[in-house]
PDB file of C-alpha atoms and ligand atoms in Angstrom:
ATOM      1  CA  UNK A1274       0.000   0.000   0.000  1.00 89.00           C
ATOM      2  CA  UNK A1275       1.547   3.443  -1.036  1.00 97.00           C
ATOM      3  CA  UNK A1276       1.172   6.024   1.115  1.00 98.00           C
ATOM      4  CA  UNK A1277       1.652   9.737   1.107  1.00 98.00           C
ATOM      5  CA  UNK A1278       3.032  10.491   4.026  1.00 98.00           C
ATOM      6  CA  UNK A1279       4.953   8.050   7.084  1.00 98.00           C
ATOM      7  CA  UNK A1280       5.030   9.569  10.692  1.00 98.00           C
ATOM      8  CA  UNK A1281       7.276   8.018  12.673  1.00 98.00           C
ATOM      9  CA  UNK A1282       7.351   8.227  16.602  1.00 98.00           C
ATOM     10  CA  UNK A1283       9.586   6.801  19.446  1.00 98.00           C
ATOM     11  CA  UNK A1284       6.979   6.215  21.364  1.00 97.00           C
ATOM     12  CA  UNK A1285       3.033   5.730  20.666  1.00 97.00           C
ATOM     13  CA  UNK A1286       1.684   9.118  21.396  1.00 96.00           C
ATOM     14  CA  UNK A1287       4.690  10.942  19.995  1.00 97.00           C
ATOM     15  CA  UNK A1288       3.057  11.612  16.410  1.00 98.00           C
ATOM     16  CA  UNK A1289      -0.501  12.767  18.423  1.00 98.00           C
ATOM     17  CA  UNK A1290       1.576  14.896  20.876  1.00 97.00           C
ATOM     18  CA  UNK A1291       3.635  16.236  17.799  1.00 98.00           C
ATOM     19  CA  UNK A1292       1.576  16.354  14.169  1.00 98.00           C
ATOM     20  CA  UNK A1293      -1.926  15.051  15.160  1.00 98.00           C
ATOM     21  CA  UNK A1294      -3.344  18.046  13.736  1.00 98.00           C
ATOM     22  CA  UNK A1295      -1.444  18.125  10.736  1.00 98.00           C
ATOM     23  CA  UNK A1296      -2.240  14.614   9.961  1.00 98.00           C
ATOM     24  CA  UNK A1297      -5.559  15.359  10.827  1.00 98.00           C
ATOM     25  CA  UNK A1298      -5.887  17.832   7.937  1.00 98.00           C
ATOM     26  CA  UNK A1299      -4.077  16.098   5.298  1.00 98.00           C
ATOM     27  CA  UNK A1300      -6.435  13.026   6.069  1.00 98.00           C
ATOM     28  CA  UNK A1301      -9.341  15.431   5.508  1.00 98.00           C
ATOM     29  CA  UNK A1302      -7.741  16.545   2.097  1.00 98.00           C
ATOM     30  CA  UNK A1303      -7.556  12.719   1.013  1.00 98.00           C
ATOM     31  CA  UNK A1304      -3.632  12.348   1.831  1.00 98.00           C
ATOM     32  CA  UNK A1305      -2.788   8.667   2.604  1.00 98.00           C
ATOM     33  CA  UNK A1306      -1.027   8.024   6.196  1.00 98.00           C
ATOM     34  CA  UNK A1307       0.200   5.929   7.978  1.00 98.00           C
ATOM     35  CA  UNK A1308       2.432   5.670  11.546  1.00 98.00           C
ATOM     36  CA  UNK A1309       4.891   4.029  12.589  1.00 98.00           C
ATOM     37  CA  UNK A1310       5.960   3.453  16.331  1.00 98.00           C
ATOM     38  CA  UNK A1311       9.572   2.567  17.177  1.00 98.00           C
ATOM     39  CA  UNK A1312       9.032   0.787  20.730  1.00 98.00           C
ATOM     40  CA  UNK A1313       5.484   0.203  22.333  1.00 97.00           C
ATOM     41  CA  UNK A1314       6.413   2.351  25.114  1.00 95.00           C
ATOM     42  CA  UNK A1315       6.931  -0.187  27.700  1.00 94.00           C
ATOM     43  CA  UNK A1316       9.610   2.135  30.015  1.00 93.00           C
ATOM     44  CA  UNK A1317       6.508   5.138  30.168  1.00 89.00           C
ATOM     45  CA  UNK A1318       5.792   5.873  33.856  1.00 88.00           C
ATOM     46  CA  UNK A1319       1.989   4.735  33.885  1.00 86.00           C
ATOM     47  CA  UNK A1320       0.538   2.320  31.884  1.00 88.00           C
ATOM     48  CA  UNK A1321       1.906  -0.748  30.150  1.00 92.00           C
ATOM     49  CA  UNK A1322       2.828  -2.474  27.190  1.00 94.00           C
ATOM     50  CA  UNK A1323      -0.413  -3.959  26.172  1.00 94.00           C
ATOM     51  CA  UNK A1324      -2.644  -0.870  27.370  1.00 94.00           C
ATOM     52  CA  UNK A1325      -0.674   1.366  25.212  1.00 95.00           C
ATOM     53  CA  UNK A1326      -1.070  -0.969  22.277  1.00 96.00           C
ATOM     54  CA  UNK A1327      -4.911  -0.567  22.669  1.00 96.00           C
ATOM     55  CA  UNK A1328      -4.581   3.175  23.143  1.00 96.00           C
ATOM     56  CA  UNK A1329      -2.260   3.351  20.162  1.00 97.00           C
ATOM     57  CA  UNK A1330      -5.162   1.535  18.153  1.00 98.00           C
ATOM     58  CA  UNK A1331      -7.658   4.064  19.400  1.00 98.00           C
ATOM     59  CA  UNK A1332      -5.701   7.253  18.079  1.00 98.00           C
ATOM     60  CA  UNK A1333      -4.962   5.912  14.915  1.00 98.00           C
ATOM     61  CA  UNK A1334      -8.914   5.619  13.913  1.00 98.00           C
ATOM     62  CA  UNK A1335      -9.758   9.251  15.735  1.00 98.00           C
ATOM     63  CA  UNK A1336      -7.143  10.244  13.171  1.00 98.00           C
ATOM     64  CA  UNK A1337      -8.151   8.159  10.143  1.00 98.00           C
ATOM     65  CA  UNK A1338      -4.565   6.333   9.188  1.00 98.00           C
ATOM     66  CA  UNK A1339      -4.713   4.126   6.712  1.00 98.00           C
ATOM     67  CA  UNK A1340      -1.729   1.566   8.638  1.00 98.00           C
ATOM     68  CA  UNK A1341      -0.377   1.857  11.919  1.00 98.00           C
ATOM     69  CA  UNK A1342       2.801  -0.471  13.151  1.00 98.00           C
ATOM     70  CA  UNK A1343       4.805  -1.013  15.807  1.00 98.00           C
ATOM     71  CA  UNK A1344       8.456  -1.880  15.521  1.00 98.00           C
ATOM     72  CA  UNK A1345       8.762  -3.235  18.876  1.00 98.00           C
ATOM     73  CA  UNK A1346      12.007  -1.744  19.696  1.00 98.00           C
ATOM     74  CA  UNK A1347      13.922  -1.198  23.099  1.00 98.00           C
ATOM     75  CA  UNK A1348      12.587   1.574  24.754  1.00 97.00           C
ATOM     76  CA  UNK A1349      15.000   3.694  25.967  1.00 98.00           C
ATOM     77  CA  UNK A1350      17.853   1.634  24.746  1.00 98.00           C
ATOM     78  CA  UNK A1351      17.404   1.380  20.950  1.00 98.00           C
ATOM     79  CA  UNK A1352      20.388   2.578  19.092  1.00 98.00           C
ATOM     80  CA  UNK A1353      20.941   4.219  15.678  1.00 98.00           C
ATOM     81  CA  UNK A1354      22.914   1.547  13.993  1.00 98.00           C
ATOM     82  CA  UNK A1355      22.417  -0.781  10.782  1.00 98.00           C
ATOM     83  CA  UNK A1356      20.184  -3.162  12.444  1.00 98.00           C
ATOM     84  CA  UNK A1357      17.949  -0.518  13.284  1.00 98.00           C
ATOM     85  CA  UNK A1358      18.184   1.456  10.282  1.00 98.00           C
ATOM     86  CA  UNK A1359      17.448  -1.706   8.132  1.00 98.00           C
ATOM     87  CA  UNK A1360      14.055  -1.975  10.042  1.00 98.00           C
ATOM     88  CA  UNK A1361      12.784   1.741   9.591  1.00 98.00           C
ATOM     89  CA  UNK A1362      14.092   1.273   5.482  1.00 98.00           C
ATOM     90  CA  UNK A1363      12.145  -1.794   5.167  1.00 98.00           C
ATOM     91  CA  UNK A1364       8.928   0.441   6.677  1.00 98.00           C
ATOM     92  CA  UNK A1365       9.876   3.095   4.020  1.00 98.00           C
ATOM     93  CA  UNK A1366      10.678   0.899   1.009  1.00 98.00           C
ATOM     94  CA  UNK A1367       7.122  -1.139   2.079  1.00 98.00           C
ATOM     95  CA  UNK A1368       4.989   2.011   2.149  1.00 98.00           C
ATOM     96  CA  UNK A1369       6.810   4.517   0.132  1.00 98.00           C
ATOM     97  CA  UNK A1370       5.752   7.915   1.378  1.00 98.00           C
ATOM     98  CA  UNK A1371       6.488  11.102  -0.222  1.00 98.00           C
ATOM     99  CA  UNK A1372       7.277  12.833   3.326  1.00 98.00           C
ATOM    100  CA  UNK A1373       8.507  11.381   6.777  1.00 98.00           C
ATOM    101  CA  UNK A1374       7.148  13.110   9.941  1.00 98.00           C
ATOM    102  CA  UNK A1375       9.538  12.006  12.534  1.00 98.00           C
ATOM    103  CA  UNK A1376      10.465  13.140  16.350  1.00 98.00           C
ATOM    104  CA  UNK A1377      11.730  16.600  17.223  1.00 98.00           C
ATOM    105  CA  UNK A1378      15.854  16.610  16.155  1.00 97.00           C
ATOM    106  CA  UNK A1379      16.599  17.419  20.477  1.00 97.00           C
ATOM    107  CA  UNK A1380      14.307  16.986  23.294  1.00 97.00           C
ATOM    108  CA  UNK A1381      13.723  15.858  26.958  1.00 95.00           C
ATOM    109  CA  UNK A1382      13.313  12.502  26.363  1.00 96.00           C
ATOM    110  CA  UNK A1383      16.373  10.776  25.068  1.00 97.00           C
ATOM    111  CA  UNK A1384      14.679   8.605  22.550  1.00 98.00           C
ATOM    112  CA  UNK A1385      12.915  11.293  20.690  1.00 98.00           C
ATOM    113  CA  UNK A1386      16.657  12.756  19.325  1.00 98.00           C
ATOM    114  CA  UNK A1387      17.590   9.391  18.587  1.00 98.00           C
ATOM    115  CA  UNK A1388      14.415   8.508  17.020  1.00 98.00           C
ATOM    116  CA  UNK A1389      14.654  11.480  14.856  1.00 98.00           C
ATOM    117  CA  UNK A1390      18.439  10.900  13.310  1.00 98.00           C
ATOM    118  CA  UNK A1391      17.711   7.239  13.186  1.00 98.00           C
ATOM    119  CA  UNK A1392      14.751   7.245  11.128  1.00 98.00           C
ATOM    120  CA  UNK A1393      16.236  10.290   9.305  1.00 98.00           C
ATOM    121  CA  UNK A1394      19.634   8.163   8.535  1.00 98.00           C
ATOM    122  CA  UNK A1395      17.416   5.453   7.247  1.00 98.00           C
ATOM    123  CA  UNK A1396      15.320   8.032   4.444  1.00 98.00           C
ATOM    124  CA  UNK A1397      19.034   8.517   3.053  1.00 98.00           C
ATOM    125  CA  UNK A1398      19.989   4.845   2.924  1.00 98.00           C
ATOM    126  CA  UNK A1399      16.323   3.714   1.527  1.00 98.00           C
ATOM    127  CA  UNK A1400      17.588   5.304  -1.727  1.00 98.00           C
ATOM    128  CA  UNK A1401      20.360   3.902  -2.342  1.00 98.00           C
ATOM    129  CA  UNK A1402      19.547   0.549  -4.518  1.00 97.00           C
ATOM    130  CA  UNK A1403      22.718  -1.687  -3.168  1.00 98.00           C
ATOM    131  CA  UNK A1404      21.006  -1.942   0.453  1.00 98.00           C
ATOM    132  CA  UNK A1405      18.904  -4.975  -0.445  1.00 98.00           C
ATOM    133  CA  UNK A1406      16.160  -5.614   2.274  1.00 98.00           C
ATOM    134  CA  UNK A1407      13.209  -8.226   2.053  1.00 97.00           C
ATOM    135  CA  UNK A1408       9.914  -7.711   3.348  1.00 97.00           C
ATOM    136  CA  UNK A1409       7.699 -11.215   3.811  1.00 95.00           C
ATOM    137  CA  UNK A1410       9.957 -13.282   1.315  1.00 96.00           C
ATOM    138  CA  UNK A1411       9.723  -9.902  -0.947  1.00 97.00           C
ATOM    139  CA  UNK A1412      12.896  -8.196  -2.553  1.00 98.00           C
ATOM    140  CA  UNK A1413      11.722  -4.186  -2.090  1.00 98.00           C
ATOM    141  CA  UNK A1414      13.070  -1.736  -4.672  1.00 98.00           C
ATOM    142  CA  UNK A1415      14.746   1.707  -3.511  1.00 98.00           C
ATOM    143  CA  UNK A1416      13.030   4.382  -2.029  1.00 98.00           C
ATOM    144  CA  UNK A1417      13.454   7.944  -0.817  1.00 98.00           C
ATOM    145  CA  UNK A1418      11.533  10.078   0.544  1.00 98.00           C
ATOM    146  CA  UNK A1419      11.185  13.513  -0.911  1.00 96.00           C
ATOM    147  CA  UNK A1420      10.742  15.008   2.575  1.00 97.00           C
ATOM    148  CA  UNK A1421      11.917  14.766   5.923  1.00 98.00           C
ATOM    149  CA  UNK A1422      10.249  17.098   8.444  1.00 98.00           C
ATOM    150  CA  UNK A1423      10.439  17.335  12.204  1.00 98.00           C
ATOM    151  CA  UNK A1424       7.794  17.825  14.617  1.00 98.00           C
ATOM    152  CA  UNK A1425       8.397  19.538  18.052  1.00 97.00           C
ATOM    153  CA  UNK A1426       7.524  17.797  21.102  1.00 96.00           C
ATOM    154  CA  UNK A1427       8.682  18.648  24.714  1.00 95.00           C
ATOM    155  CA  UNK A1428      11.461  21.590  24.045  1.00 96.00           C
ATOM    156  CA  UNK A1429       9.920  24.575  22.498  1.00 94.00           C
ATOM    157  CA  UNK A1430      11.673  24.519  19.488  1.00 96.00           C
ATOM    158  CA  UNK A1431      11.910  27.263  17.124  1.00 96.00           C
ATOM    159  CA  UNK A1432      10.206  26.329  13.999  1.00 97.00           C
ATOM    160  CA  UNK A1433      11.118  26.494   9.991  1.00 97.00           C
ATOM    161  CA  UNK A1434       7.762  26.335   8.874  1.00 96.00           C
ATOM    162  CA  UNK A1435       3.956  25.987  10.474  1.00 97.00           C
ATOM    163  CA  UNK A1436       1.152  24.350   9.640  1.00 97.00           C
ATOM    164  CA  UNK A1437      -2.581  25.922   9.857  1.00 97.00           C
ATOM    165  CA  UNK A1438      -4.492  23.264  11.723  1.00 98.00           C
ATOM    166  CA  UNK A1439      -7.685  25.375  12.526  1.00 98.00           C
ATOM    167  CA  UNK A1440     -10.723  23.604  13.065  1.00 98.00           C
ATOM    168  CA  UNK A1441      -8.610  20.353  13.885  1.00 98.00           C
ATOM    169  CA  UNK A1442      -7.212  20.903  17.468  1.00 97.00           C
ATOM    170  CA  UNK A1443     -10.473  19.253  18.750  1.00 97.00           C
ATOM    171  CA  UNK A1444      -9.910  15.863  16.885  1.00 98.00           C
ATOM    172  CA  UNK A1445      -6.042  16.507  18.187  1.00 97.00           C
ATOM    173  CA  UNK A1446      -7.036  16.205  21.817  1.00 95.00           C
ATOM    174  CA  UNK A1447      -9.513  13.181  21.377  1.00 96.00           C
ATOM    175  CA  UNK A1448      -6.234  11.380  19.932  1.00 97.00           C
ATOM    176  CA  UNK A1449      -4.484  12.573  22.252  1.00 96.00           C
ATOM    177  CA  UNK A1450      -6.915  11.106  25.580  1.00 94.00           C
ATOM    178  CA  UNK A1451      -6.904   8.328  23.764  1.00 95.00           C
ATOM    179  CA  UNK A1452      -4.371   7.514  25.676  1.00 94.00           C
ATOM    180  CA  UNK A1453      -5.749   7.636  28.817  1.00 89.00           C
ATOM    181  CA  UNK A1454      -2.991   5.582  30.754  1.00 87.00           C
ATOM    182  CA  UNK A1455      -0.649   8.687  29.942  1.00 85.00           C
ATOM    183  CA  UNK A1456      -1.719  12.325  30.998  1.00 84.00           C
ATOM    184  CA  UNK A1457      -3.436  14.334  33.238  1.00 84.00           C
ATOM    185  CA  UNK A1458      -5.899  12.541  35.317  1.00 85.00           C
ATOM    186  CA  UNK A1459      -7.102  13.407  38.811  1.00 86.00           C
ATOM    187  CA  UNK A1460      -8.320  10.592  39.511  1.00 87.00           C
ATOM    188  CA  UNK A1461      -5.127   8.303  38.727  1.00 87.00           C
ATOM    189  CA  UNK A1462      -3.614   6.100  41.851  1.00 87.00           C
ATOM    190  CA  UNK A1463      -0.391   5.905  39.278  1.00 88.00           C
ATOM    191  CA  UNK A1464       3.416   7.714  39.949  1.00 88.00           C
ATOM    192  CA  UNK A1465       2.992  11.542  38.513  1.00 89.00           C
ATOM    193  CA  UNK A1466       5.638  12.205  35.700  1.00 86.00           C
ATOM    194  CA  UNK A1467       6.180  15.354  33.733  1.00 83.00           C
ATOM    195  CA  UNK A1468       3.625  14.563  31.064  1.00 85.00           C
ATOM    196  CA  UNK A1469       0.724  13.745  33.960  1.00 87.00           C
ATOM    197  CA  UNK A1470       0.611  17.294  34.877  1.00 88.00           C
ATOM    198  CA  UNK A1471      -2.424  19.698  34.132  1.00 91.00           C
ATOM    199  CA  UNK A1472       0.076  22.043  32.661  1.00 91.00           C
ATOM    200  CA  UNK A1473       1.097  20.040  30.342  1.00 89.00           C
ATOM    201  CA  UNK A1474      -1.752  18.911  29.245  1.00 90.00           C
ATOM    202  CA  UNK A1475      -2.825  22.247  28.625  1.00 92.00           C
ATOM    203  CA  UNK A1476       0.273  23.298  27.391  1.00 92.00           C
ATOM    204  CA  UNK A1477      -0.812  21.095  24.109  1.00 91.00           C
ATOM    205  CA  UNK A1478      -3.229  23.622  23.194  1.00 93.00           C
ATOM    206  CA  UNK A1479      -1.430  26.984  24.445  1.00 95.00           C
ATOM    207  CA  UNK A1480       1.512  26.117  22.111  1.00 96.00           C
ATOM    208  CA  UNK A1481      -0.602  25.575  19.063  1.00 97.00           C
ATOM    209  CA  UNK A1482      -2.170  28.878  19.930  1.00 97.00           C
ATOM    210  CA  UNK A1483       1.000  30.660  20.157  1.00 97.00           C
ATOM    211  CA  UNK A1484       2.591  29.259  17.114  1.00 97.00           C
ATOM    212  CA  UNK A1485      -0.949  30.602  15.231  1.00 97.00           C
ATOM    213  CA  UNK A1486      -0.461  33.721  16.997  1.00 97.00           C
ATOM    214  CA  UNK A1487       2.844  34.589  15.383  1.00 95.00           C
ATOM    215  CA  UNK A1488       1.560  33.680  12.149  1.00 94.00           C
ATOM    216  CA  UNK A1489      -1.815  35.041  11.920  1.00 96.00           C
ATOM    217  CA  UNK A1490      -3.713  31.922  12.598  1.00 97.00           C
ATOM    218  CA  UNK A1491      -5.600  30.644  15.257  1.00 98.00           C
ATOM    219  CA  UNK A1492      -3.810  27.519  15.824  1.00 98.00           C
ATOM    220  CA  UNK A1493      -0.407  26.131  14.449  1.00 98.00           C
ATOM    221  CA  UNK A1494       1.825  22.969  14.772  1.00 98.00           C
ATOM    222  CA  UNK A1495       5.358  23.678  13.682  1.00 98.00           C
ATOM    223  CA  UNK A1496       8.037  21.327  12.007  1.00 98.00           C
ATOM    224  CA  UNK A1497      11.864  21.657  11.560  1.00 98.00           C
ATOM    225  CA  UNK A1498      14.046  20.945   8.239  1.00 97.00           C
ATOM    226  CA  UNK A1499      16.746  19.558   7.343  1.00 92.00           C
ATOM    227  CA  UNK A1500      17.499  21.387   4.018  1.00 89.00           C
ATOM    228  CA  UNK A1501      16.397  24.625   3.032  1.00 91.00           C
ATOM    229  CA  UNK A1502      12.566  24.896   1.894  1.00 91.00           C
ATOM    230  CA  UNK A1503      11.636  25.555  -1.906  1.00 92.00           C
ATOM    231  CA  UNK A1504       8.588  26.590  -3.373  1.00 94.00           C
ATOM    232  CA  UNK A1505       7.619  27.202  -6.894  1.00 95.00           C
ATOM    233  CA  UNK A1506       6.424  31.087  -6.771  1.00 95.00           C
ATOM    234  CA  UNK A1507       6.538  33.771  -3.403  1.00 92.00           C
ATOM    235  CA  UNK A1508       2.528  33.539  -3.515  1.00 90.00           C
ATOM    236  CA  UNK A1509       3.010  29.505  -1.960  1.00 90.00           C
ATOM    237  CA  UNK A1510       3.740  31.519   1.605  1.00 85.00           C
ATOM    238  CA  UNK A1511       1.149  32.857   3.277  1.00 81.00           C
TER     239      UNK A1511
HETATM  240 ZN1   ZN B2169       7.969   9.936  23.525  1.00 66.17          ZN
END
């Protein structure tokens, strides 16, 4: 199945937290897309394994995906190397998106940076034909992305470019509760962490505010590059 767009997370919640509103949109405008998960988020400080997998589930039909996977990785201890790149490549090569979404380039948590240059390392060496990978018994062909952007997560990072998701941020927070092992919740007997906070929870929809702010919008999600931006004419910005 070919798909426009791949949004890869460390953890399941990391694409809601970062680009559900994004995705959101582009599902509404009949974009393709589909998520992948690096580990199923078994080191998180509430919850477990198997509640996050049904949580994970949840999101992805409040956002409409057409696939969702989980790679089943360490969490916390998965490493950029060729093992790991070979498994995000075969995910690429398999669904062949035009753009990556993947996890802010620095932030608290340590898996998000590494989550970011690994599956960024692997859009590079998915192009390049003499990396052979097989996917159920299946030689893949080569395949790179056109795209790679990053969302922001924890930090507040500066971004390169913002997307309008007005009329979204609703749907954004359902996906986002749908992970109800994870935030804010009074009534929770489970360890506090800095994501069960009210202020963080509400910080979700002050920072999409404030990146519309700057731009004229009423809500915003921003992303970071890697290479400079090009566009055909000056009238693409708004
Ligand atoms: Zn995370």
């Amino acid at each position: 199945m070919k798909l426009d767009i791949l949004a890869f997370g460390a953890h399941p919640d990391d694409v809601e937290l970062g680009c559900a509103g994004t995705i959101l949109k582009e599902v509404s405008l009949g974009k393709k897309v589909g998520i992948v998960d690096l580990t199923r988020g078994e080191l998180g400080t509430r919850g477990s394994a198997e509640i996050r997998d049904e949580e994970a589930a949840a999101a992805a039909k409040i956002l409409g995906v057409s696939a969702r996977e989980n790679l089943g990785m360490r969490d916390g201890f998965f490493v950029n190397d060729e093992k790991h790149q070979i498994e995000i490549i075969k995910m690429i090569r398999k669904y062949q998106p035009e753009i990556v979404l993947c996890n802010a380039i620095d932030d608290r948590h340590i898996d998000h940076g590494k989550g970011s240059k690994l599956v960024s390392d692997a859009c590079f060496l998915s192009g390049l034909m003499k990396i052979e990978t097989e996917l159920d018994g299946e030689q893949q062909s080569a395949w790179r992305p056109k795209l790679v952007y990053h969302y922001i997560q924890w930090k507040n990072i500066e971004p390169d470019f913002v997307v309008d998701i007005t009329g979204f941020t609703d749907k954004k927070i359902e996906a986002i509760l749908a992970y109800r092992s994870q935030f804010y919740d009074p009534n929770s007997t489970e360890p506090e962490s800095p994501i069960t906070s009210k202020n963080f929870f509400e910080s979700l929809n002050y920072r999409s505010r404030d990146l519309g702010r700057l731009v004229g919008l009423d809500y915003a999600e921003g992303f970071t590059v890697e290479r400079c931006l090009a566009v055909n004419s000056l009238g693409d910005l708004r």
